[in-house]
Amino acid sequence: MNIEQKINYQLNKHPLAKKIIKRCYQLIMYTISPKIKSVGNIVKVSPNDNAEYFFGYYDKCPWDASGRYMLCMRADNTWSDPDPLCTADILLIDTFDNNKTHHIATTHTWNVQQGCMAQWLGPSYDKEIIYNDLRSGKYCAVILNVHTLQERILPYPIYTISPDGNTALSLDFSRLHRLRKGYGYAAIPETTANENLPDTTCIWKIDLKTGVVESLLKYTDFAHFEPRPEMLGAVHKVNHLMISPDGKRFIVLHRWFNGHRKYTRLVTCNIDGTEMYNLSDDDMVSHCYWKNSEEIIAFENKYKSGPGYYLMKDRTHDYLHIWKKINNDGHPSNSPIAQNIFVTDSYPNRIRIADIKILKYPATETESIEVIAKVFAPFKYDNDTRCDLHPRWSRDGKMICFDGAFEGHRGLYVIKNIQSFYNV
């Protein structure tokens, strides 16, 4: 842990002071440093106008099965409110026709980090998308045929979907809005706002074919599972659900807040809510990804070796610290055609530059980490309304897309020629 990380850790106890000190430090460093707008083989695919364009999170792919169409969101403002109450458009970008855009839907509930969870629906990923919306005063999910615009409404919003397109998991987006701005929805008041540990459902299972919703797990289920002393009297939530590639298990981050101190552990579970396993419980777990149906990569802390990227085997305590040169958080995922090739990004550094890196595992005789893009992060996009890059693979593994604001507004960008890394 370097000196900046140590200071950041101490300032977590004082959130307001942290924001002020961080902004002043970055302003000073930016003023005295060389200016960089962007570096890399970056191609813009969203329109050049005054709107804000972005896709959302790193664990979803905006491309359809053919690689022709990309999903994208369009909003007027993404820098004032992390969970806006205004609408946003859902677009298809035709990359075979000069990136022409087609408006296919409008959502009434979204956030700046994950959008409205818009994504192509498997297993074909060619004609239907699913996204979250607000209809008749309730959160819901919409399955939309992009060719006929025929839609089917599901009674709950979705968070993660199995690759076969049959099952989704959901959580309490209203509680998430209160406890983690930029990841929840603001339209419906939270019913558990006055409860630190609600004895209510926190994860639901949805049958996407029938629309049947099943209560899966409660907040108390997590608090009573291998409890820790710091959980007593703490505020609990869950976030970042992700179903395994074979659809049999899912990961979830169980977080609790004790004063200004935040604790996180990574729990895995069968898709029916059984066989919970405490996979990582060393206080801090951040972004995760299923490398395959048995292994998970995560940026997390380990008491013995500190923060970094770790490869873990599900339902065991086996783990391996990889890419030890990287000790800063990012959004990792491995290529859909090669489990040894990964991409991740970084948050803006002291001069407001974020990067995207290709990572090889295990390390080869050549360098196992290569930066393929660098972009400036405007001060306008910061804190809860920051523009994380969230790199995502194309389905053929030949391109990576990301959200960026280095041109003064959010846009959707693509990095090409990724296939050269498979030959090393």
XYZ file of C-alpha atoms in Angstrom:
424
model
C 0.000 0.000 0.000
C 1.571 3.296 -1.119
C 1.421 6.585 0.778
C -1.581 7.874 -1.192
C -3.552 4.711 -0.415
C -2.671 4.944 3.280
C -3.879 8.549 3.411
C -7.027 7.610 1.495
C -7.714 4.790 3.962
C -7.464 7.166 6.911
C -9.660 9.771 5.199
C -12.435 7.208 4.703
C -13.371 7.975 8.299
C -14.093 11.586 7.253
C -15.966 11.488 3.892
C -16.495 15.233 3.464
C -12.893 16.064 4.318
C -11.777 13.327 1.932
C -13.661 14.871 -0.990
C -12.225 18.335 -0.324
C -8.635 17.165 0.190
C -8.774 14.863 -2.836
C -10.102 17.627 -5.094
C -7.482 20.147 -3.925
C -4.671 17.622 -4.361
C -5.764 16.674 -7.867
C -6.203 20.318 -8.886
C -2.666 21.123 -7.803
C -1.166 18.071 -9.487
C -3.168 18.638 -12.677
C -2.044 22.262 -12.857
C 1.656 21.415 -12.714
C 1.526 18.265 -14.883
C 1.511 17.697 -18.680
C -2.018 17.610 -20.070
C -3.351 14.401 -21.632
C -6.766 14.075 -23.293
C -6.539 10.535 -24.620
C -3.936 7.995 -25.721
C -4.588 4.748 -27.601
C -6.422 3.294 -30.581
C -9.739 4.774 -29.463
C -12.736 5.123 -31.801
C -15.922 6.936 -30.795
C -19.179 5.159 -31.643
C -21.750 7.474 -30.013
C -22.925 10.690 -31.738
C -21.135 14.020 -31.509
C -23.821 16.232 -30.009
C -24.624 17.752 -26.629
C -26.237 14.624 -25.170
C -24.628 12.193 -22.729
C -24.065 8.640 -24.007
C -23.016 5.582 -22.011
C -23.729 1.878 -21.619
C -23.374 0.945 -17.966
C -21.546 -1.749 -16.051
C -18.515 -3.865 -16.879
C -20.138 -7.296 -16.513
C -22.465 -6.879 -19.507
C -21.811 -6.768 -23.256
C -23.389 -4.004 -25.386
C -22.890 -5.907 -28.678
C -25.485 -8.256 -30.121
C -24.483 -11.720 -31.365
C -23.655 -10.448 -34.862
C -21.385 -7.665 -33.593
C -23.343 -5.138 -35.643
C -25.571 -3.458 -33.062
C -24.510 -1.901 -29.770
C -26.828 -0.926 -26.933
C -26.357 2.587 -25.579
C -28.160 4.977 -23.264
C -28.743 8.682 -23.920
C -29.506 11.297 -21.280
C -29.406 15.076 -21.007
C -27.496 15.247 -17.717
C -25.314 12.669 -15.949
C -23.208 14.954 -13.758
C -25.766 16.520 -11.368
C -27.485 13.506 -9.822
C -26.219 9.906 -9.536
C -29.768 8.447 -9.508
C -31.819 10.844 -11.680
C -35.598 10.968 -11.681
C -35.746 12.026 -15.340
C -36.034 9.626 -18.268
C -33.252 8.274 -20.473
C -33.393 6.823 -23.972
C -32.206 3.362 -24.969
C -30.595 3.284 -28.396
C -29.254 0.794 -30.883
C -26.079 1.931 -32.639
C -25.619 0.352 -36.070
C -21.858 -0.003 -36.387
C -22.249 -1.284 -39.980
C -24.067 1.916 -41.044
C -21.863 4.814 -39.922
C -22.935 4.340 -36.286
C -26.491 5.399 -37.038
C -28.665 5.440 -33.902
C -32.165 3.992 -33.484
C -34.298 4.918 -30.473
C -36.024 1.744 -29.253
C -37.158 2.472 -25.683
C -37.287 4.959 -22.829
C -36.587 4.117 -19.206
C -37.910 5.998 -16.218
C -35.424 4.629 -13.708
C -31.653 4.474 -14.051
C -28.351 5.554 -12.499
C -25.042 6.834 -13.822
C -22.996 3.737 -12.966
C -25.156 0.873 -14.211
C -27.768 2.620 -16.329
C -31.016 0.656 -16.357
C -29.262 -2.743 -16.621
C -30.034 -2.800 -20.377
C -28.528 -5.895 -22.000
C -29.088 -8.458 -24.727
C -31.034 -11.487 -23.588
C -29.410 -14.893 -23.999
C -28.890 -17.465 -25.155
C -29.162 -16.022 -28.682
C -28.323 -12.363 -27.888
C -29.801 -11.317 -31.224
C -33.356 -10.004 -30.999
C -34.417 -9.353 -27.402
C -33.065 -6.997 -24.777
C -34.067 -6.590 -21.141
C -33.954 -3.409 -19.085
C -35.389 -1.930 -15.898
C -38.183 0.624 -15.856
C -40.841 2.244 -13.685
C -44.389 1.347 -14.680
C -47.574 2.109 -12.718
C -45.523 3.323 -9.756
C -43.488 0.102 -9.438
C -40.037 -0.979 -10.533
C -40.142 -3.673 -13.184
C -38.149 -5.224 -16.010
C -39.064 -5.073 -19.679
C -38.180 -7.711 -22.276
C -38.240 -5.978 -25.655
C -37.961 -7.388 -29.165
C -35.763 -4.801 -30.899
C -37.201 -5.638 -34.336
C -40.941 -5.643 -33.594
C -40.779 -3.468 -30.421
C -43.151 -5.949 -28.777
C -42.565 -5.999 -25.026
C -43.255 -8.210 -22.038
C -43.318 -6.801 -18.487
C -41.849 -8.624 -15.500
C -42.996 -7.665 -11.974
C -39.487 -7.016 -10.553
C -36.389 -5.215 -11.825
C -33.372 -7.357 -12.668
C -29.772 -7.146 -11.511
C -28.059 -10.167 -13.095
C -29.193 -12.763 -15.650
C -28.134 -16.333 -16.325
C -26.484 -16.888 -19.726
C -29.348 -19.123 -20.871
C -31.795 -16.234 -20.408
C -34.064 -18.189 -18.077
C -33.284 -16.755 -14.628
C -32.618 -13.337 -13.114
C -31.795 -12.128 -9.618
C -32.983 -8.849 -8.136
C -32.284 -6.778 -5.037
C -33.708 -3.742 -3.212
C -32.819 -0.807 -5.466
C -34.436 1.693 -3.083
C -32.202 0.678 -0.163
C -29.241 0.660 -2.507
C -30.066 4.225 -3.550
C -29.910 5.415 0.053
C -26.754 3.524 0.963
C -24.809 3.671 -2.324
C -25.615 6.580 -4.612
C -25.201 5.829 -8.304
C -26.252 2.171 -8.046
C -29.896 2.291 -6.942
C -33.091 3.971 -8.070
C -34.623 7.046 -6.456
C -38.269 6.973 -7.544
C -39.709 4.727 -4.803
C -39.023 5.428 -1.095
C -37.215 2.724 0.840
C -39.496 0.795 3.191
C -36.585 -0.331 5.409
C -34.949 3.081 5.861
C -35.243 2.992 9.660
C -33.918 -0.552 10.035
C -30.237 -1.396 10.296
C -30.853 -5.099 9.785
C -34.255 -5.684 8.184
C -35.802 -9.122 8.473
C -36.992 -8.749 4.909
C -36.017 -10.091 1.510
C -32.875 -8.675 -0.040
C -32.480 -11.015 -3.031
C -35.267 -12.278 -5.281
C -35.155 -14.928 -8.014
C -37.166 -14.294 -11.190
C -38.209 -16.864 -13.776
C -37.909 -14.867 -17.010
C -40.144 -17.272 -18.912
C -43.096 -17.308 -16.507
C -42.535 -14.083 -14.558
C -42.765 -15.951 -11.249
C -40.812 -14.209 -8.455
C -39.372 -16.105 -5.486
C -38.011 -14.637 -2.264
C -34.515 -16.071 -1.981
C -32.566 -14.549 0.925
C -33.069 -11.985 3.695
C -30.643 -9.465 5.185
C -30.812 -11.462 8.395
C -29.714 -14.579 6.517
C -26.430 -12.855 5.713
C -25.954 -11.339 9.174
C -26.542 -14.690 10.868
C -24.250 -16.558 8.493
C -20.799 -16.755 10.103
C -21.423 -13.486 12.008
C -18.683 -11.100 13.089
C -18.647 -8.776 16.138
C -18.561 -5.705 13.859
C -21.993 -6.642 12.511
C -23.689 -5.903 15.829
C -25.773 -2.753 15.406
C -24.381 -2.172 11.901
C -26.323 -1.147 8.794
C -26.476 -4.024 6.286
C -26.933 -4.175 2.526
C -26.116 -6.440 -0.419
C -24.874 -5.488 -3.869
C -23.129 -6.715 -7.031
C -24.911 -9.953 -7.767
C -23.416 -12.013 -10.604
C -24.552 -15.442 -11.814
C -21.880 -17.979 -12.777
C -21.406 -18.964 -16.458
C -23.108 -22.328 -15.901
C -26.022 -20.641 -14.111
C -25.685 -22.788 -10.984
C -24.276 -20.287 -8.446
C -23.973 -16.547 -7.897
C -21.732 -14.141 -6.057
C -22.918 -11.311 -3.837
C -21.144 -8.663 -1.779
C -22.485 -8.461 1.774
C -21.624 -5.061 3.239
C -22.196 -3.561 6.638
C -21.429 -0.108 8.016
C -20.356 0.411 11.599
C -20.027 4.165 12.027
C -17.729 5.385 9.230
C -16.146 1.958 8.871
C -17.284 -0.205 5.951
C -16.824 -3.977 5.859
C -17.359 -6.216 2.842
C -17.212 -9.932 2.312
C -17.716 -12.017 -0.807
C -20.332 -14.738 -0.494
C -21.184 -17.382 -3.096
C -24.435 -19.279 -3.175
C -26.452 -21.778 -5.172
C -28.979 -20.200 -7.513
C -31.762 -21.453 -5.200
C -30.253 -19.705 -2.157
C -28.672 -22.794 -0.580
C -25.047 -23.639 0.246
C -23.810 -20.162 1.104
C -20.021 -19.970 1.243
C -17.937 -17.216 2.810
C -15.305 -16.965 0.092
C -13.430 -13.842 1.214
C -13.829 -12.070 4.548
C -10.789 -9.831 5.066
C -12.811 -6.593 5.379
C -12.585 -5.349 1.770
C -13.831 -6.855 -1.484
C -14.559 -4.691 -4.490
C -15.118 -5.659 -8.124
C -15.405 -9.351 -9.011
C -15.868 -11.510 -12.086
C -16.468 -15.199 -12.763
C -13.397 -16.375 -14.697
C -15.287 -19.610 -15.224
C -17.894 -21.516 -13.220
C -15.336 -22.553 -10.592
C -12.979 -19.548 -10.292
C -13.522 -15.890 -9.421
C -11.190 -12.950 -9.819
C -11.607 -10.015 -7.462
C -9.897 -6.869 -6.318
C -9.845 -7.333 -2.571
C -7.795 -7.264 0.592
C -6.035 -10.206 2.182
C -4.710 -9.821 5.705
C -1.430 -11.523 4.800
C -0.674 -9.771 1.511
C -2.789 -6.604 1.311
C -4.978 -5.202 -1.482
C -4.704 -6.487 -5.040
C -6.153 -8.838 -7.618
C -6.752 -12.380 -6.408
C -7.872 -15.529 -8.166
C -10.050 -17.712 -5.929
C -11.607 -21.131 -6.308
C -15.247 -21.244 -5.271
C -16.152 -23.134 -2.077
C -12.502 -23.323 -1.025
C -10.029 -21.071 0.749
C -7.574 -21.403 -2.117
C -6.457 -18.117 -3.634
C -3.554 -16.699 -5.607
C -2.299 -13.115 -5.634
C -1.818 -12.168 -9.298
C -0.422 -9.045 -11.014
C 1.220 -7.906 -7.811
C 2.320 -4.666 -9.478
C -1.306 -3.504 -9.417
C -2.598 -2.321 -6.062
C -5.357 -0.005 -7.301
C -8.974 -1.019 -7.791
C -10.513 -1.608 -11.211
C -13.216 -3.488 -13.106
C -11.782 -6.850 -14.287
C -13.084 -9.410 -16.758
C -11.530 -12.101 -18.905
C -11.871 -12.462 -22.664
C -14.847 -14.557 -23.847
C -12.478 -16.589 -26.042
C -9.406 -16.877 -23.788
C -9.460 -17.352 -20.018
C -5.847 -16.181 -19.703
C -6.453 -12.691 -21.150
C -8.068 -10.055 -18.926
C -8.950 -6.389 -19.128
C -9.305 -3.938 -16.264
C -9.229 -0.198 -15.743
C -8.186 2.270 -13.060
C -9.745 5.206 -11.319
C -8.340 8.674 -12.116
C -4.883 9.209 -10.636
C -3.427 12.381 -9.134
C -3.546 14.176 -12.513
C -7.021 12.821 -13.372
C -5.844 10.171 -15.842
C -7.512 6.753 -15.900
C -6.265 3.822 -17.948
C -7.319 0.506 -19.462
C -4.961 -2.457 -19.251
C -4.696 -5.862 -20.874
C -3.473 -8.463 -18.379
C -2.105 -11.913 -19.100
C -2.290 -14.807 -16.662
C -0.151 -16.584 -15.902
C 2.598 -14.080 -16.636
C 4.605 -14.797 -19.773
C 8.284 -14.109 -20.325
C 7.232 -10.734 -21.724
C 5.447 -8.126 -19.648
C 2.091 -9.435 -18.356
C 0.524 -5.966 -18.056
C 0.089 -3.572 -20.968
C -1.733 -0.236 -20.903
C -3.790 0.096 -24.102
C -5.579 3.400 -23.418
C -5.349 6.478 -21.225
C -8.080 9.095 -20.895
C -8.610 12.296 -18.950
C -11.392 12.417 -16.347
C -12.930 15.932 -16.193
C -13.501 17.367 -12.735
C -17.164 17.801 -13.721
C -17.540 14.028 -13.413
C -16.455 13.083 -9.919
C -17.497 11.326 -6.728
C -21.011 9.854 -7.080
C -21.396 11.072 -10.682
C -17.940 10.010 -11.870
C -17.548 8.361 -15.264
C -15.959 4.973 -14.609
C -14.553 3.406 -17.767
C -16.083 -0.055 -17.167
C -14.253 -1.855 -20.008
C -16.263 -4.629 -21.719
C -15.290 -7.251 -24.283
C -16.986 -7.743 -27.638
C -18.433 -11.228 -27.992
C -15.646 -12.276 -30.367
C -12.971 -10.914 -28.022
C -11.530 -8.596 -30.686
C -12.644 -5.240 -29.267
C -13.187 -3.506 -25.942
C -15.670 -0.713 -25.371
C -15.784 1.765 -22.510
C -17.586 4.860 -21.257
C -15.475 8.020 -21.239
C -15.896 11.739 -20.617
C -12.512 13.005 -21.871
C -14.172 15.046 -24.653
C -16.238 16.991 -22.114
C -19.301 14.739 -22.010
C -20.011 11.035 -21.651
C -19.544 8.963 -24.753
C -19.251 5.335 -25.823
C -15.854 4.355 -27.256
C -14.218 1.263 -28.718
C -10.600 0.052 -28.634
C -9.764 -2.154 -31.606
C -6.977 -4.583 -32.574
C -7.196 -6.505 -29.296
C -6.646 -9.810 -31.095
C -2.891 -9.145 -31.279
C -2.628 -9.948 -27.561
C -3.792 -13.529 -28.087
C -0.603 -14.295 -30.020
C 1.768 -13.530 -27.149
